mmCIF file of C-alpha atoms in Angstrom:
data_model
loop_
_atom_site.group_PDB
_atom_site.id
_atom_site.type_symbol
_atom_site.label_atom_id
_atom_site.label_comp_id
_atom_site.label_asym_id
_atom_site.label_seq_id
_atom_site.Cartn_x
_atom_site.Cartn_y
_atom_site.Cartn_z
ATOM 1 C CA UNK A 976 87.659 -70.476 -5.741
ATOM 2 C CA UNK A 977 90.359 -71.990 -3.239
ATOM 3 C CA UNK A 978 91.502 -70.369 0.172
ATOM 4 C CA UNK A 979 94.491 -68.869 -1.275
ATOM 5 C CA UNK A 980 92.613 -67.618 -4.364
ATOM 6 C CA UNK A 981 90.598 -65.803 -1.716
ATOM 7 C CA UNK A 982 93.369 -64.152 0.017
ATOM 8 C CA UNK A 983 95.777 -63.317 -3.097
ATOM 9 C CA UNK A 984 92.676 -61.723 -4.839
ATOM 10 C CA UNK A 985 92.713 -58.469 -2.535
ATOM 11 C CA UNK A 986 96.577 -57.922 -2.748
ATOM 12 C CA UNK A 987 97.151 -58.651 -6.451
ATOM 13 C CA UNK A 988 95.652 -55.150 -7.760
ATOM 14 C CA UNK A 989 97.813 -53.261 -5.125
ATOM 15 C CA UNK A 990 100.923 -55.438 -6.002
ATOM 16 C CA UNK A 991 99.583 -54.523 -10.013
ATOM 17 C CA UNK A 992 99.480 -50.919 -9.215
ATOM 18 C CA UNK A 993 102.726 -51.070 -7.427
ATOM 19 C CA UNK A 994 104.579 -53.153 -10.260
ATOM 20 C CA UNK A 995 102.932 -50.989 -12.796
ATOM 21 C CA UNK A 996 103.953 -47.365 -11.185
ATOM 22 C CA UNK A 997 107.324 -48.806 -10.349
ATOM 23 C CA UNK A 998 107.441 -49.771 -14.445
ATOM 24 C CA UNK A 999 106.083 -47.455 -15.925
ATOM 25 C CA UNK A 1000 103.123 -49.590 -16.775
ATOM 26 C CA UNK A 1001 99.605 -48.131 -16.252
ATOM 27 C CA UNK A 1002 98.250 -51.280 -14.414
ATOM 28 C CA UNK A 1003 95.421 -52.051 -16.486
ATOM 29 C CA UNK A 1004 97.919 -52.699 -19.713
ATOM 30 C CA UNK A 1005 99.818 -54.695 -17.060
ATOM 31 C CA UNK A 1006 99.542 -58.569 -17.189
ATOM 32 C CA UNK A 1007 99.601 -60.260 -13.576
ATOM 33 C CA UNK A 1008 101.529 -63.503 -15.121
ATOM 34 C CA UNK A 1009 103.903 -61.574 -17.227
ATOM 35 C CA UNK A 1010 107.395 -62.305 -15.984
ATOM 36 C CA UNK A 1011 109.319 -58.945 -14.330
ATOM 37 C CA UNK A 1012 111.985 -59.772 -16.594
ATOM 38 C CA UNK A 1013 109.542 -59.539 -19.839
ATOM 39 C CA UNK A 1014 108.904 -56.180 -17.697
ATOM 40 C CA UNK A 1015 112.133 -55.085 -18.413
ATOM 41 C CA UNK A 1016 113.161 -55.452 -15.212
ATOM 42 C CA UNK A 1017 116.997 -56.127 -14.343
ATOM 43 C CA UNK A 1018 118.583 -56.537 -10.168
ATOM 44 C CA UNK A 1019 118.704 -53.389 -9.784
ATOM 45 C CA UNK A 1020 115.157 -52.409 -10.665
ATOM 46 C CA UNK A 1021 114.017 -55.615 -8.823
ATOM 47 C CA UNK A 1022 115.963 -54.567 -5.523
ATOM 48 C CA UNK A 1023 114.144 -51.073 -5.698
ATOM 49 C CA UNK A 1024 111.002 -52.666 -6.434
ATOM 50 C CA UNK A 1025 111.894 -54.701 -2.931
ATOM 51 C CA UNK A 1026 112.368 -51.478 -1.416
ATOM 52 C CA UNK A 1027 108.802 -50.539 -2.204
ATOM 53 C CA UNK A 1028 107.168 -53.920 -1.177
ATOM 54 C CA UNK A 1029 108.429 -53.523 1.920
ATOM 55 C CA UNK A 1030 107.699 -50.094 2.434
ATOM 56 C CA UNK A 1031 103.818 -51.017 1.394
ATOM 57 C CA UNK A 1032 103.337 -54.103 2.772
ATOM 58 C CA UNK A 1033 105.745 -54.484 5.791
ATOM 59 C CA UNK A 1034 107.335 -57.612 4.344
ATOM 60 C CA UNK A 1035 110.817 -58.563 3.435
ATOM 61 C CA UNK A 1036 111.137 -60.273 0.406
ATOM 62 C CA UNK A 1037 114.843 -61.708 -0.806
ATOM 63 C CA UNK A 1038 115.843 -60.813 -4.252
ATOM 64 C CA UNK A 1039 117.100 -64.396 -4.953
ATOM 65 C CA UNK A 1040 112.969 -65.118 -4.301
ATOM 66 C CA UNK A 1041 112.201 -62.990 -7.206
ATOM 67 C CA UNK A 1042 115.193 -64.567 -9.753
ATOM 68 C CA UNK A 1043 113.405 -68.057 -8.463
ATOM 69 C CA UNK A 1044 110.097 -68.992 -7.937
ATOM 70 C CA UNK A 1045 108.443 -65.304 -7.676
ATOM 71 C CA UNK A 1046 108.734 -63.828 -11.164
ATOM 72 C CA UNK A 1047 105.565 -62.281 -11.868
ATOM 73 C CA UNK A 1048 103.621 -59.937 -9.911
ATOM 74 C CA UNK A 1049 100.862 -62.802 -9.291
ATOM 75 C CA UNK A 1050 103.466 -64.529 -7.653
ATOM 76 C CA UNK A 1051 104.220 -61.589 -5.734
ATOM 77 C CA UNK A 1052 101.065 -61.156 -4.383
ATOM 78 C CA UNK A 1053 100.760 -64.806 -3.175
ATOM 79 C CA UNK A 1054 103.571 -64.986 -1.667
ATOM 80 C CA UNK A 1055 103.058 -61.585 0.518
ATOM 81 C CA UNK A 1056 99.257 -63.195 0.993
ATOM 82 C CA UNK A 1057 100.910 -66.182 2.449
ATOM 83 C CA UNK A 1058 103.876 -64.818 4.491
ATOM 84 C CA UNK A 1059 101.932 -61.082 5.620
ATOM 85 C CA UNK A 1060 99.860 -60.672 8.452
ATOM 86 C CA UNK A 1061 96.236 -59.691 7.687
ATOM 87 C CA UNK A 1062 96.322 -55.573 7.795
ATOM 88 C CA UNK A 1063 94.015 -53.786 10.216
ATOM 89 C CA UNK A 1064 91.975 -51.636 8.479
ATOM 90 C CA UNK A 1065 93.130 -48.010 9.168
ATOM 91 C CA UNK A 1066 89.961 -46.893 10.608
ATOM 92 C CA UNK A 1067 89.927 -49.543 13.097
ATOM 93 C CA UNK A 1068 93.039 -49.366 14.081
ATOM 94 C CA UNK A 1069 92.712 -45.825 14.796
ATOM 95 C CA UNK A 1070 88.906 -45.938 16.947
ATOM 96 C CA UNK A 1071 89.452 -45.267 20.551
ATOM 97 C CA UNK A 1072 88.542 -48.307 23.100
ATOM 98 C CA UNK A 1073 85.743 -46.580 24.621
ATOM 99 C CA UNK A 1074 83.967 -49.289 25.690
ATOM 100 C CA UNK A 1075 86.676 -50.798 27.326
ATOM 101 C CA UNK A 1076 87.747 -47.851 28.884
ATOM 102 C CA UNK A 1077 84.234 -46.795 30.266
ATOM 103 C CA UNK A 1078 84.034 -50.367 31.659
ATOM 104 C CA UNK A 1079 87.363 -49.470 33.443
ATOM 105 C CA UNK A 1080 86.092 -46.331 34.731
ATOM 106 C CA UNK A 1081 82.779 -47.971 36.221
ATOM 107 C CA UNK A 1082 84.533 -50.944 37.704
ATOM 108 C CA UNK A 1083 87.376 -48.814 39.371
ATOM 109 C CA UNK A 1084 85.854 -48.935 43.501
ATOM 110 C CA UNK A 1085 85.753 -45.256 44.866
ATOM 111 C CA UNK A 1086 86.159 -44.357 48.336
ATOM 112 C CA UNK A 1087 82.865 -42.960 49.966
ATOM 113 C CA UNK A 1088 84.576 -40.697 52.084
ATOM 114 C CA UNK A 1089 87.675 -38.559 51.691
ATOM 115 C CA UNK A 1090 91.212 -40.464 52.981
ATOM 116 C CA UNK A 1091 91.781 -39.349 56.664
ATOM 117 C CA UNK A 1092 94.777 -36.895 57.200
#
């Protein structure tokens, strides 16, 4: 398994689920290499299904992108692996700096005797 198989493999069952909800398709029946026009899946369905991908995953990605060389949801998923930051996971992003902000606390010198008046 290459690098990019490595980084496309945790974003291609969101990107199924997505697809698949957006479809209609429960995402186990749905086929990652299956074109989204075999989908059914005409502009206007594609530009809504934009909408959602960058709603989910922060990213813009141009419609003319998905009439070219992204027309399955595989190719969806590499392409966001390859042009979206790596995600923070929410817990992390949400832990308080204690550490850091003990340090600050300790390190701050204190006067030893009250400012004169």
């Amino acid at each position: 398994m290459n690098h990019e198989e490595n980084t496309v493999e945790p974003l291609l069952p969101e990107v199924v689920a997505m697809v698949g909800g957006y479809f209609d398709i429960r995402p186990e029946a749905l086929d990652p290499g299956v074109s989204f026009a075999e989908l059914g899946a005409d502009s206007m369905a594609l530009l809504g299904m934009l909408r959602l991908v960058e709603e989910r995953f922060g990213r813009k990605v141009p419609l003319r992108q998905l009439l070219g060389d992204i027309r399955t949801p595989a190719a969806l998923a590499a392409h966001l692996a390859a042009n979206t930051p790596a995600r923070t996971p929410p817990e992390a992003a949400a832990a308080p700096a204690t550490d850091a902000v003990i340090a600050a606390a300790v390190d701050v010198p204190q006067p030893l005797a009250p400012a004169p008046l």
